Backbone as XML, in Angstrom:
<?xml version="1.0"?>
<chain id="A" units="angstrom">
  <residue number="1" name="MET">
    <atom name="N" x="-5.560" y="15.579" z="-18.402"/>
    <atom name="CA" x="-5.710" y="14.830" z="-17.000"/>
    <atom name="C" x="-5.978" y="13.490" z="-16.890"/>
  </residue>
  <residue number="2" name="THR">
    <atom name="N" x="-6.467" y="12.946" z="-18.099"/>
    <atom name="CA" x="-6.831" y="11.596" z="-17.924"/>
    <atom name="C" x="-5.159" y="10.584" z="-18.262"/>
  </residue>
  <residue number="3" name="VAL">
    <atom name="N" x="-4.360" y="11.193" z="-18.894"/>
    <atom name="CA" x="-3.010" y="10.622" z="-18.901"/>
    <atom name="C" x="-2.313" y="10.851" z="-17.666"/>
  </residue>
  <residue number="4" name="LEU">
    <atom name="N" x="-2.536" y="11.664" z="-16.852"/>
    <atom name="CA" x="-1.880" y="11.800" z="-15.556"/>
    <atom name="C" x="-2.600" y="10.850" z="-14.780"/>
  </residue>
  <residue number="5" name="THR">
    <atom name="N" x="-3.991" y="10.741" z="-14.546"/>
    <atom name="CA" x="-4.716" y="9.616" z="-13.831"/>
    <atom name="C" x="-4.289" y="8.095" z="-14.039"/>
  </residue>
  <residue number="6" name="ASN">
    <atom name="N" x="-4.071" y="8.030" z="-15.683"/>
    <atom name="CA" x="-3.870" y="6.481" z="-15.813"/>
    <atom name="C" x="-2.405" y="6.291" z="-15.359"/>
  </residue>
  <residue number="7" name="ILE">
    <atom name="N" x="-1.625" y="7.286" z="-15.401"/>
    <atom name="CA" x="-0.161" y="6.872" z="-14.919"/>
    <atom name="C" x="-0.184" y="6.915" z="-13.358"/>
  </residue>
  <residue number="8" name="LEU">
    <atom name="N" x="-0.820" y="7.490" z="-12.732"/>
    <atom name="CA" x="-1.142" y="7.428" z="-11.201"/>
    <atom name="C" x="-1.779" y="5.985" z="-11.030"/>
  </residue>
  <residue number="9" name="VAL">
    <atom name="N" x="-2.682" y="5.711" z="-11.702"/>
    <atom name="CA" x="-3.377" y="4.326" z="-11.380"/>
    <atom name="C" x="-2.274" y="3.156" z="-11.608"/>
  </residue>
  <residue number="10" name="PHE">
    <atom name="N" x="-1.392" y="3.316" z="-12.973"/>
    <atom name="CA" x="-0.516" y="2.172" z="-13.100"/>
    <atom name="C" x="0.648" y="2.241" z="-12.072"/>
  </residue>
  <residue number="11" name="LEU">
    <atom name="N" x="0.965" y="3.379" z="-11.291"/>
    <atom name="CA" x="1.940" y="3.395" z="-10.430"/>
    <atom name="C" x="1.440" y="2.836" z="-9.028"/>
  </residue>
  <residue number="12" name="HIS">
    <atom name="N" x="0.083" y="3.087" z="-8.797"/>
    <atom name="CA" x="-0.769" y="2.797" z="-7.733"/>
    <atom name="C" x="-0.799" y="1.017" z="-7.713"/>
  </residue>
  <residue number="13" name="VAL">
    <atom name="N" x="-1.169" y="0.569" z="-8.875"/>
    <atom name="CA" x="-1.073" y="-0.917" z="-9.100"/>
    <atom name="C" x="0.031" y="-1.551" z="-8.742"/>
  </residue>
  <residue number="14" name="LEU">
    <atom name="N" x="1.184" y="-0.964" z="-9.466"/>
    <atom name="CA" x="2.563" y="-1.207" z="-9.225"/>
    <atom name="C" x="3.100" y="-1.313" z="-7.702"/>
  </residue>
  <residue number="15" name="GLY">
    <atom name="N" x="2.741" y="-0.339" z="-7.193"/>
    <atom name="CA" x="3.011" y="-0.227" z="-5.612"/>
    <atom name="C" x="2.284" y="-1.556" z="-4.853"/>
  </residue>
  <residue number="16" name="ALA">
    <atom name="N" x="0.959" y="-1.697" z="-5.249"/>
    <atom name="CA" x="0.273" y="-2.832" z="-4.588"/>
    <atom name="C" x="1.038" y="-4.210" z="-4.904"/>
  </residue>
  <residue number="17" name="ALA">
    <atom name="N" x="1.504" y="-4.274" z="-6.138"/>
    <atom name="CA" x="2.256" y="-5.599" z="-6.622"/>
    <atom name="C" x="3.244" y="-5.698" z="-5.742"/>
  </residue>
  <residue number="18" name="ALA">
    <atom name="N" x="4.235" y="-4.675" z="-5.554"/>
    <atom name="CA" x="5.384" y="-4.566" z="-4.954"/>
    <atom name="C" x="5.315" y="-5.336" z="-3.423"/>
  </residue>
  <residue number="19" name="ILE">
    <atom name="N" x="4.143" y="-4.631" z="-2.767"/>
    <atom name="CA" x="4.339" y="-5.065" z="-1.459"/>
    <atom name="C" x="3.629" y="-6.525" z="-1.227"/>
  </residue>
  <residue number="20" name="VAL">
    <atom name="N" x="2.556" y="-7.060" z="-2.217"/>
    <atom name="CA" x="2.097" y="-8.166" z="-1.960"/>
    <atom name="C" x="3.099" y="-9.071" z="-2.615"/>
  </residue>
  <residue number="21" name="GLY">
    <atom name="N" x="3.638" y="-8.905" z="-3.653"/>
    <atom name="CA" x="4.850" y="-9.846" z="-4.286"/>
    <atom name="C" x="5.982" y="-9.936" z="-3.389"/>
  </residue>
  <residue number="22" name="GLY">
    <atom name="N" x="6.413" y="-9.127" z="-2.631"/>
    <atom name="CA" x="7.525" y="-9.048" z="-1.717"/>
    <atom name="C" x="7.140" y="-9.833" z="-0.543"/>
  </residue>
  <residue number="23" name="TRP">
    <atom name="N" x="5.637" y="-9.780" z="-0.357"/>
    <atom name="CA" x="5.243" y="-10.673" z="0.898"/>
    <atom name="C" x="5.317" y="-12.182" z="0.493"/>
  </residue>
  <residue number="24" name="PHE">
    <atom name="N" x="4.812" y="-12.326" z="-0.554"/>
    <atom name="CA" x="4.715" y="-14.046" z="-0.992"/>
    <atom name="C" x="6.247" y="-14.552" z="-1.091"/>
  </residue>
  <residue number="25" name="ALA">
    <atom name="N" x="7.006" y="-13.489" z="-1.891"/>
    <atom name="CA" x="8.463" y="-13.999" z="-1.913"/>
    <atom name="C" x="9.284" y="-14.050" z="-0.628"/>
  </residue>
  <residue number="26" name="SER">
    <atom name="N" x="8.861" y="-13.855" z="0.502"/>
    <atom name="CA" x="9.463" y="-13.989" z="1.686"/>
    <atom name="C" x="8.496" y="-14.594" z="2.568"/>
  </residue>
  <residue number="27" name="PHE">
    <atom name="N" x="7.643" y="-15.385" z="2.339"/>
    <atom name="CA" x="6.401" y="-15.801" z="3.214"/>
    <atom name="C" x="7.068" y="-17.066" z="4.105"/>
  </residue>
  <residue number="28" name="LYS">
    <atom name="N" x="7.912" y="-17.736" z="3.532"/>
    <atom name="CA" x="8.426" y="-18.789" z="4.571"/>
    <atom name="C" x="9.560" y="-18.193" z="5.467"/>
  </residue>
  <residue number="29" name="LYS">
    <atom name="N" x="10.148" y="-17.273" z="5.271"/>
    <atom name="CA" x="11.156" y="-16.588" z="6.039"/>
    <atom name="C" x="10.631" y="-14.992" z="6.028"/>
  </residue>
  <residue number="30" name="PRO">
    <atom name="N" x="9.696" y="-14.676" z="6.998"/>
    <atom name="CA" x="9.013" y="-13.378" z="6.908"/>
    <atom name="C" x="10.172" y="-12.403" z="7.255"/>
  </residue>
  <residue number="31" name="THR">
    <atom name="N" x="10.068" y="-11.229" z="6.441"/>
    <atom name="CA" x="10.823" y="-10.119" z="6.574"/>
    <atom name="C" x="10.102" y="-8.957" z="5.670"/>
  </residue>
  <residue number="32" name="VAL">
    <atom name="N" x="10.687" y="-7.767" z="6.051"/>
    <atom name="CA" x="10.038" y="-6.548" z="4.993"/>
    <atom name="C" x="11.084" y="-6.234" z="4.106"/>
  </residue>
  <residue number="33" name="LEU">
    <atom name="N" x="10.854" y="-6.477" z="2.985"/>
    <atom name="CA" x="11.805" y="-5.889" z="1.870"/>
    <atom name="C" x="12.041" y="-4.549" z="1.528"/>
  </residue>
  <residue number="34" name="PRO">
    <atom name="N" x="12.968" y="-4.112" z="0.971"/>
    <atom name="CA" x="13.109" y="-2.550" z="0.629"/>
    <atom name="C" x="11.813" y="-2.509" z="-0.439"/>
  </residue>
  <residue number="35" name="ILE">
    <atom name="N" x="11.762" y="-3.347" z="-1.227"/>
    <atom name="CA" x="10.491" y="-3.321" z="-2.420"/>
    <atom name="C" x="9.367" y="-2.938" z="-1.786"/>
  </residue>
  <residue number="36" name="GLN">
    <atom name="N" x="8.961" y="-3.683" z="-0.621"/>
    <atom name="CA" x="7.531" y="-3.390" z="-0.082"/>
    <atom name="C" x="7.507" y="-2.029" z="0.650"/>
  </residue>
  <residue number="37" name="LEU">
    <atom name="N" x="8.737" y="-1.545" z="1.255"/>
    <atom name="CA" x="8.435" y="-0.173" z="1.788"/>
    <atom name="C" x="8.397" y="0.904" z="0.695"/>
  </residue>
  <residue number="38" name="TRP">
    <atom name="N" x="9.157" y="0.600" z="-0.452"/>
    <atom name="CA" x="8.701" y="1.531" z="-1.579"/>
    <atom name="C" x="7.368" y="1.466" z="-2.041"/>
  </residue>
  <residue number="39" name="GLY">
    <atom name="N" x="6.837" y="0.118" z="-2.298"/>
    <atom name="CA" x="5.436" y="-0.028" z="-2.722"/>
    <atom name="C" x="4.513" y="0.654" z="-1.900"/>
  </residue>
  <residue number="40" name="ALA">
    <atom name="N" x="4.755" y="0.639" z="-0.355"/>
    <atom name="CA" x="3.936" y="1.339" z="0.500"/>
    <atom name="C" x="3.720" y="2.788" z="0.427"/>
  </residue>
  <residue number="41" name="ILE">
    <atom name="N" x="5.129" y="3.347" z="0.127"/>
    <atom name="CA" x="5.083" y="4.674" z="-0.117"/>
    <atom name="C" x="4.493" y="5.105" z="-1.150"/>
  </residue>
  <residue number="42" name="ALA">
    <atom name="N" x="4.604" y="4.355" z="-2.437"/>
    <atom name="CA" x="3.859" y="4.714" z="-3.571"/>
    <atom name="C" x="2.317" y="4.577" z="-3.521"/>
  </residue>
  <residue number="43" name="GLN">
    <atom name="N" x="1.991" y="3.451" z="-2.928"/>
    <atom name="CA" x="0.571" y="3.399" z="-2.576"/>
    <atom name="C" x="0.012" y="4.640" z="-1.948"/>
  </residue>
  <residue number="44" name="LEU">
    <atom name="N" x="0.534" y="5.117" z="-0.902"/>
    <atom name="CA" x="0.141" y="6.272" z="-0.056"/>
    <atom name="C" x="0.122" y="7.418" z="-1.155"/>
  </residue>
  <residue number="45" name="VAL">
    <atom name="N" x="1.177" y="7.757" z="-1.736"/>
    <atom name="CA" x="1.496" y="8.942" z="-2.315"/>
    <atom name="C" x="0.601" y="9.247" z="-3.733"/>
  </residue>
  <residue number="46" name="THR">
    <atom name="N" x="0.484" y="8.041" z="-4.316"/>
    <atom name="CA" x="-0.529" y="7.806" z="-5.669"/>
    <atom name="C" x="-1.957" y="7.714" z="-5.282"/>
  </residue>
  <residue number="47" name="GLY">
    <atom name="N" x="-2.243" y="7.198" z="-4.092"/>
    <atom name="CA" x="-3.663" y="7.173" z="-3.627"/>
    <atom name="C" x="-4.023" y="8.447" z="-3.456"/>
  </residue>
  <residue number="48" name="LEU">
    <atom name="N" x="-3.304" y="9.267" z="-2.727"/>
    <atom name="CA" x="-3.595" y="10.745" z="-2.280"/>
    <atom name="C" x="-3.805" y="11.651" z="-3.611"/>
  </residue>
  <residue number="49" name="ALA">
    <atom name="N" x="-2.960" y="11.479" z="-4.401"/>
    <atom name="CA" x="-2.891" y="12.152" z="-5.787"/>
    <atom name="C" x="-4.137" y="11.873" z="-6.431"/>
  </residue>
  <residue number="50" name="LEU">
    <atom name="N" x="-4.629" y="10.608" z="-6.639"/>
    <atom name="CA" x="-5.881" y="10.202" z="-7.439"/>
    <atom name="C" x="-6.995" y="10.707" z="-6.584"/>
  </residue>
  <residue number="51" name="VAL">
    <atom name="N" x="-6.940" y="10.639" z="-5.269"/>
    <atom name="CA" x="-8.143" y="11.426" z="-4.585"/>
    <atom name="C" x="-8.244" y="12.723" z="-4.641"/>
  </residue>
  <residue number="52" name="GLY">
    <atom name="N" x="-7.126" y="13.444" z="-4.808"/>
    <atom name="CA" x="-7.120" y="14.791" z="-5.109"/>
    <atom name="C" x="-7.667" y="15.164" z="-6.623"/>
  </residue>
  <residue number="53" name="ILE">
    <atom name="N" x="-7.167" y="14.461" z="-7.489"/>
    <atom name="CA" x="-7.886" y="14.604" z="-8.811"/>
    <atom name="C" x="-9.281" y="14.452" z="-8.960"/>
  </residue>
  <residue number="54" name="LEU">
    <atom name="N" x="-9.458" y="13.180" z="-8.325"/>
    <atom name="CA" x="-11.006" y="12.785" z="-8.246"/>
    <atom name="C" x="-11.923" y="13.841" z="-7.520"/>
  </residue>
  <residue number="55" name="GLY">
    <atom name="N" x="-11.518" y="14.449" z="-6.573"/>
    <atom name="CA" x="-12.150" y="15.433" z="-5.749"/>
    <atom name="C" x="-12.106" y="16.818" z="-6.614"/>
  </residue>
  <residue number="56" name="ALA">
    <atom name="N" x="-11.262" y="17.066" z="-7.508"/>
    <atom name="CA" x="-11.461" y="18.308" z="-8.257"/>
    <atom name="C" x="-12.286" y="18.074" z="-9.365"/>
  </residue>
  <residue number="57" name="THR">
    <atom name="N" x="-12.411" y="16.801" z="-9.998"/>
    <atom name="CA" x="-13.146" y="16.880" z="-11.160"/>
    <atom name="C" x="-14.371" y="16.158" z="-11.065"/>
  </residue>
  <residue number="58" name="HIS">
    <atom name="N" x="-14.861" y="15.567" z="-9.865"/>
    <atom name="CA" x="-16.055" y="14.964" z="-10.005"/>
    <atom name="C" x="-16.685" y="15.127" z="-8.551"/>
  </residue>
  <residue number="59" name="ALA">
    <atom name="N" x="-18.147" y="15.315" z="-8.629"/>
    <atom name="CA" x="-18.730" y="15.618" z="-7.437"/>
    <atom name="C" x="-19.113" y="14.507" z="-6.583"/>
  </residue>
  <residue number="60" name="ASP">
    <atom name="N" x="-19.088" y="13.093" z="-7.330"/>
    <atom name="CA" x="-19.397" y="12.036" z="-6.588"/>
    <atom name="C" x="-18.216" y="11.297" z="-6.011"/>
  </residue>
  <residue number="61" name="VAL">
    <atom name="N" x="-17.737" y="11.469" z="-4.790"/>
    <atom name="CA" x="-16.799" y="10.558" z="-4.436"/>
    <atom name="C" x="-17.081" y="10.083" z="-2.978"/>
  </residue>
  <residue number="62" name="ASN">
    <atom name="N" x="-16.862" y="8.843" z="-2.727"/>
    <atom name="CA" x="-16.947" y="7.893" z="-1.828"/>
    <atom name="C" x="-15.865" y="8.197" z="-0.650"/>
  </residue>
  <residue number="63" name="TYR">
    <atom name="N" x="-16.238" y="9.142" z="0.011"/>
    <atom name="CA" x="-15.259" y="9.546" z="1.170"/>
    <atom name="C" x="-15.472" y="8.479" z="2.116"/>
  </residue>
  <residue number="64" name="ALA">
    <atom name="N" x="-16.116" y="7.776" z="2.535"/>
    <atom name="CA" x="-16.261" y="6.629" z="3.487"/>
    <atom name="C" x="-15.193" y="5.558" z="3.184"/>
  </residue>
  <residue number="65" name="LYS">
    <atom name="N" x="-15.094" y="5.141" z="1.743"/>
    <atom name="CA" x="-14.326" y="4.217" z="1.272"/>
    <atom name="C" x="-12.793" y="4.871" z="1.215"/>
  </residue>
  <residue number="66" name="ILE">
    <atom name="N" x="-12.668" y="6.039" z="0.751"/>
    <atom name="CA" x="-11.270" y="6.684" z="0.673"/>
    <atom name="C" x="-10.762" y="6.664" z="2.316"/>
  </residue>
  <residue number="67" name="THR">
    <atom name="N" x="-11.693" y="6.935" z="3.018"/>
    <atom name="CA" x="-11.000" y="6.986" z="4.353"/>
    <atom name="C" x="-10.697" y="5.795" z="5.063"/>
  </residue>
  <residue number="68" name="VAL">
    <atom name="N" x="-11.230" y="4.452" z="4.576"/>
    <atom name="CA" x="-11.016" y="3.366" z="5.118"/>
    <atom name="C" x="-9.651" y="2.884" z="4.229"/>
  </residue>
  <residue number="69" name="LYS">
    <atom name="N" x="-9.702" y="3.231" z="3.148"/>
    <atom name="CA" x="-8.388" y="2.847" z="2.427"/>
    <atom name="C" x="-7.153" y="3.522" z="2.907"/>
  </residue>
  <residue number="70" name="LEU">
    <atom name="N" x="-7.471" y="4.868" z="3.318"/>
    <atom name="CA" x="-6.212" y="5.686" z="3.728"/>
    <atom name="C" x="-5.875" y="5.179" z="5.378"/>
  </residue>
  <residue number="71" name="ILE">
    <atom name="N" x="-6.798" y="4.568" z="6.077"/>
    <atom name="CA" x="-6.523" y="3.890" z="7.293"/>
    <atom name="C" x="-5.395" y="2.690" z="7.140"/>
  </residue>
  <residue number="72" name="ILE">
    <atom name="N" x="-5.949" y="1.965" z="6.302"/>
    <atom name="CA" x="-5.179" y="0.656" z="5.780"/>
    <atom name="C" x="-4.061" y="0.857" z="5.354"/>
  </residue>
  <residue number="73" name="ALA">
    <atom name="N" x="-3.826" y="2.033" z="4.309"/>
    <atom name="CA" x="-2.426" y="2.360" z="3.731"/>
    <atom name="C" x="-1.514" y="2.881" z="4.800"/>
  </residue>
  <residue number="74" name="ILE">
    <atom name="N" x="-2.003" y="3.477" z="5.804"/>
    <atom name="CA" x="-1.024" y="3.781" z="6.834"/>
    <atom name="C" x="-0.874" y="2.617" z="7.615"/>
  </residue>
  <residue number="75" name="ALA">
    <atom name="N" x="-1.673" y="1.626" z="7.775"/>
    <atom name="CA" x="-1.397" y="0.673" z="8.795"/>
    <atom name="C" x="-0.431" y="-0.584" z="7.772"/>
  </residue>
  <residue number="76" name="VAL">
    <atom name="N" x="-0.304" y="-0.023" z="6.688"/>
    <atom name="CA" x="0.643" y="-0.917" z="5.762"/>
    <atom name="C" x="1.946" y="-0.055" z="6.013"/>
  </residue>
  <residue number="77" name="LEU">
    <atom name="N" x="2.065" y="1.183" z="5.871"/>
    <atom name="CA" x="3.371" y="1.823" z="5.910"/>
    <atom name="C" x="3.983" y="1.988" z="6.996"/>
  </residue>
  <residue number="78" name="ILE">
    <atom name="N" x="3.395" y="2.085" z="8.265"/>
    <atom name="CA" x="3.970" y="1.973" z="9.349"/>
    <atom name="C" x="4.804" y="0.650" z="9.927"/>
  </residue>
  <residue number="79" name="PRO">
    <atom name="N" x="4.147" y="-0.460" z="9.456"/>
    <atom name="CA" x="4.955" y="-1.769" z="9.923"/>
    <atom name="C" x="5.892" y="-1.966" z="8.779"/>
  </residue>
  <residue number="80" name="ALA">
    <atom name="N" x="5.829" y="-1.528" z="7.593"/>
    <atom name="CA" x="6.703" y="-1.354" z="6.645"/>
    <atom name="C" x="8.089" y="-0.694" z="7.017"/>
  </residue>
  <residue number="81" name="ILE">
    <atom name="N" x="8.055" y="0.527" z="7.409"/>
    <atom name="CA" x="8.919" y="1.291" z="7.937"/>
    <atom name="C" x="9.753" y="0.694" z="9.133"/>
  </residue>
  <residue number="82" name="ILE">
    <atom name="N" x="8.935" y="0.222" z="10.013"/>
    <atom name="CA" x="9.582" y="-0.355" z="11.307"/>
    <atom name="C" x="10.189" y="-1.681" z="10.897"/>
  </residue>
  <residue number="83" name="GLY">
    <atom name="N" x="9.655" y="-2.532" z="10.085"/>
    <atom name="CA" x="10.259" y="-3.737" z="9.696"/>
    <atom name="C" x="11.486" y="-3.596" z="8.809"/>
  </residue>
  <residue number="84" name="TYR">
    <atom name="N" x="11.308" y="-2.605" z="7.771"/>
    <atom name="CA" x="12.589" y="-2.461" z="6.961"/>
    <atom name="C" x="13.914" y="-1.810" z="7.710"/>
  </residue>
  <residue number="85" name="ARG">
    <atom name="N" x="13.415" y="-0.819" z="8.645"/>
    <atom name="CA" x="14.547" y="-0.523" z="9.661"/>
    <atom name="C" x="15.396" y="-1.664" z="10.488"/>
  </residue>
  <residue number="86" name="LYS">
    <atom name="N" x="14.102" y="-2.536" z="11.027"/>
    <atom name="CA" x="14.863" y="-3.790" z="11.822"/>
    <atom name="C" x="15.723" y="-4.579" z="10.855"/>
  </residue>
  <residue number="87" name="ALA">
    <atom name="N" x="15.187" y="-4.905" z="9.606"/>
    <atom name="CA" x="15.901" y="-5.817" z="8.804"/>
    <atom name="C" x="17.404" y="-5.080" z="8.138"/>
  </residue>
  <residue number="88" name="LYS">
    <atom name="N" x="17.226" y="-3.772" z="8.159"/>
    <atom name="CA" x="18.384" y="-2.880" z="7.767"/>
    <atom name="C" x="19.438" y="-2.895" z="8.774"/>
  </residue>
  <residue number="89" name="ALA">
    <atom name="N" x="19.120" y="-3.181" z="10.065"/>
    <atom name="CA" x="19.873" y="-3.235" z="11.338"/>
    <atom name="C" x="20.402" y="-4.548" z="11.529"/>
  </residue>
  <residue number="90" name="GLY">
    <atom name="N" x="19.959" y="-5.566" z="10.645"/>
    <atom name="CA" x="20.414" y="-6.855" z="10.844"/>
    <atom name="C" x="19.544" y="-7.560" z="12.095"/>
  </residue>
  <residue number="91" name="GLN">
    <atom name="N" x="18.486" y="-6.861" z="12.675"/>
    <atom name="CA" x="17.635" y="-7.446" z="13.482"/>
    <atom name="C" x="16.586" y="-8.286" z="12.890"/>
  </residue>
  <residue number="92" name="GLU">
    <atom name="N" x="16.114" y="-9.451" z="13.606"/>
    <atom name="CA" x="14.899" y="-10.244" z="13.182"/>
    <atom name="C" x="13.771" y="-9.327" z="13.026"/>
  </residue>
  <residue number="93" name="VAL">
    <atom name="N" x="13.054" y="-9.609" z="12.070"/>
    <atom name="CA" x="11.752" y="-8.762" z="11.955"/>
    <atom name="C" x="10.630" y="-9.639" z="12.599"/>
  </residue>
  <residue number="94" name="PRO">
    <atom name="N" x="9.903" y="-9.130" z="13.286"/>
    <atom name="CA" x="8.594" y="-10.023" z="13.964"/>
    <atom name="C" x="7.959" y="-10.677" z="12.929"/>
  </residue>
  <residue number="95" name="THR">
    <atom name="N" x="7.415" y="-11.899" z="12.901"/>
    <atom name="CA" x="6.599" y="-12.499" z="11.792"/>
    <atom name="C" x="5.399" y="-11.782" z="11.583"/>
  </residue>
  <residue number="96" name="GLY">
    <atom name="N" x="4.710" y="-11.468" z="12.781"/>
    <atom name="CA" x="3.241" y="-10.684" z="12.722"/>
    <atom name="C" x="3.479" y="-9.172" z="12.103"/>
  </residue>
  <residue number="97" name="LEU">
    <atom name="N" x="4.714" y="-8.675" z="12.203"/>
    <atom name="CA" x="4.802" y="-7.439" z="11.491"/>
    <atom name="C" x="4.997" y="-7.674" z="10.132"/>
  </residue>
  <residue number="98" name="ALA">
    <atom name="N" x="5.831" y="-8.603" z="9.705"/>
    <atom name="CA" x="6.229" y="-8.804" z="8.339"/>
    <atom name="C" x="4.857" y="-9.044" z="7.442"/>
  </residue>
  <residue number="99" name="HIS">
    <atom name="N" x="4.099" y="-10.023" z="8.421"/>
    <atom name="CA" x="2.750" y="-10.662" z="7.727"/>
    <atom name="C" x="1.594" y="-9.406" z="7.686"/>
  </residue>
  <residue number="100" name="ALA">
    <atom name="N" x="1.841" y="-8.450" z="8.522"/>
    <atom name="CA" x="0.823" y="-7.393" z="8.539"/>
    <atom name="C" x="1.141" y="-6.532" z="7.437"/>
  </residue>
  <residue number="101" name="VAL">
    <atom name="N" x="2.417" y="-6.329" z="6.901"/>
    <atom name="CA" x="2.499" y="-5.454" z="5.772"/>
    <atom name="C" x="1.769" y="-5.990" z="4.392"/>
  </residue>
  <residue number="102" name="GLY">
    <atom name="N" x="1.991" y="-7.184" z="4.201"/>
    <atom name="CA" x="1.427" y="-8.015" z="3.332"/>
    <atom name="C" x="0.045" y="-8.126" z="3.055"/>
  </residue>
  <residue number="103" name="GLY">
    <atom name="N" x="-0.471" y="-8.805" z="4.469"/>
    <atom name="CA" x="-1.875" y="-8.864" z="4.729"/>
    <atom name="C" x="-2.838" y="-7.477" z="4.504"/>
  </residue>
  <residue number="104" name="MET">
    <atom name="N" x="-2.297" y="-6.567" z="5.233"/>
    <atom name="CA" x="-3.012" y="-5.357" z="5.069"/>
    <atom name="C" x="-3.053" y="-4.730" z="3.753"/>
  </residue>
  <residue number="105" name="ALA">
    <atom name="N" x="-2.148" y="-4.967" z="3.107"/>
    <atom name="CA" x="-2.245" y="-4.522" z="1.505"/>
    <atom name="C" x="-3.140" y="-5.301" z="0.849"/>
  </residue>
  <residue number="106" name="LEU">
    <atom name="N" x="-3.043" y="-6.654" z="1.157"/>
    <atom name="CA" x="-4.059" y="-7.438" z="0.387"/>
    <atom name="C" x="-5.416" y="-7.128" z="0.691"/>
  </residue>
  <residue number="107" name="ILE">
    <atom name="N" x="-5.892" y="-6.788" z="1.971"/>
    <atom name="CA" x="-6.973" y="-6.273" z="2.551"/>
    <atom name="C" x="-7.387" y="-4.753" z="1.590"/>
  </residue>
  <residue number="108" name="ASN">
    <atom name="N" x="-6.478" y="-3.856" z="1.617"/>
    <atom name="CA" x="-6.535" y="-2.679" z="1.051"/>
    <atom name="C" x="-7.062" y="-2.990" z="-0.536"/>
  </residue>
  <residue number="109" name="ILE">
    <atom name="N" x="-6.540" y="-4.173" z="-1.191"/>
    <atom name="CA" x="-6.805" y="-4.371" z="-2.648"/>
    <atom name="C" x="-8.110" y="-4.876" z="-2.527"/>
  </residue>
  <residue number="110" name="ALA">
    <atom name="N" x="-8.707" y="-5.654" z="-1.751"/>
    <atom name="CA" x="-10.048" y="-6.113" z="-1.651"/>
    <atom name="C" x="-11.049" y="-4.934" z="-1.547"/>
  </residue>
  <residue number="111" name="VAL">
    <atom name="N" x="-10.789" y="-3.975" z="-0.472"/>
    <atom name="CA" x="-11.674" y="-3.002" z="-0.182"/>
    <atom name="C" x="-11.697" y="-2.142" z="-1.605"/>
  </residue>
  <residue number="112" name="ALA">
    <atom name="N" x="-10.518" y="-2.098" z="-2.451"/>
    <atom name="CA" x="-10.570" y="-1.308" z="-3.385"/>
    <atom name="C" x="-11.564" y="-1.784" z="-4.695"/>
  </residue>
  <residue number="113" name="THR">
    <atom name="N" x="-11.346" y="-3.125" z="-4.682"/>
    <atom name="CA" x="-12.233" y="-3.906" z="-5.803"/>
    <atom name="C" x="-13.309" y="-4.220" z="-5.380"/>
  </residue>
  <residue number="114" name="ILE">
    <atom name="N" x="-13.740" y="-4.599" z="-4.268"/>
    <atom name="CA" x="-15.051" y="-5.354" z="-3.786"/>
    <atom name="C" x="-16.082" y="-3.997" z="-3.544"/>
  </residue>
  <residue number="115" name="TRP">
    <atom name="N" x="-15.635" y="-3.217" z="-2.673"/>
    <atom name="CA" x="-16.561" y="-1.981" z="-2.293"/>
    <atom name="C" x="-16.895" y="-1.347" z="-3.388"/>
  </residue>
  <residue number="116" name="SER">
    <atom name="N" x="-18.048" y="-1.200" z="-3.672"/>
    <atom name="CA" x="-18.537" y="-0.176" z="-4.872"/>
    <atom name="C" x="-18.978" y="1.058" z="-4.432"/>
  </residue>
</chain>
């Protein structure tokens, strides 16, 4: 189970890096890149899997923190989907939407690391 957990944590961190890295790469001309969408999906799926494993193996789970992180993950995924679809269709991605994807992911990383 430890190996699976470590692989999921690796993929979870990689998803966060994809979102924030894509945001930084397109900061001057904001858009939503395909890698950001895949990172958002990876974040949500691996996060849910990690919570499932944690809930099954430990009694002490901070469900308030998990709930906040889930809400933020959804707040990253929805604008990522909308922005990716607009970019794929050749439409301009609103600046606020593009920055919401990266900014909310950064907030989610802060919640994960600062909230004990």
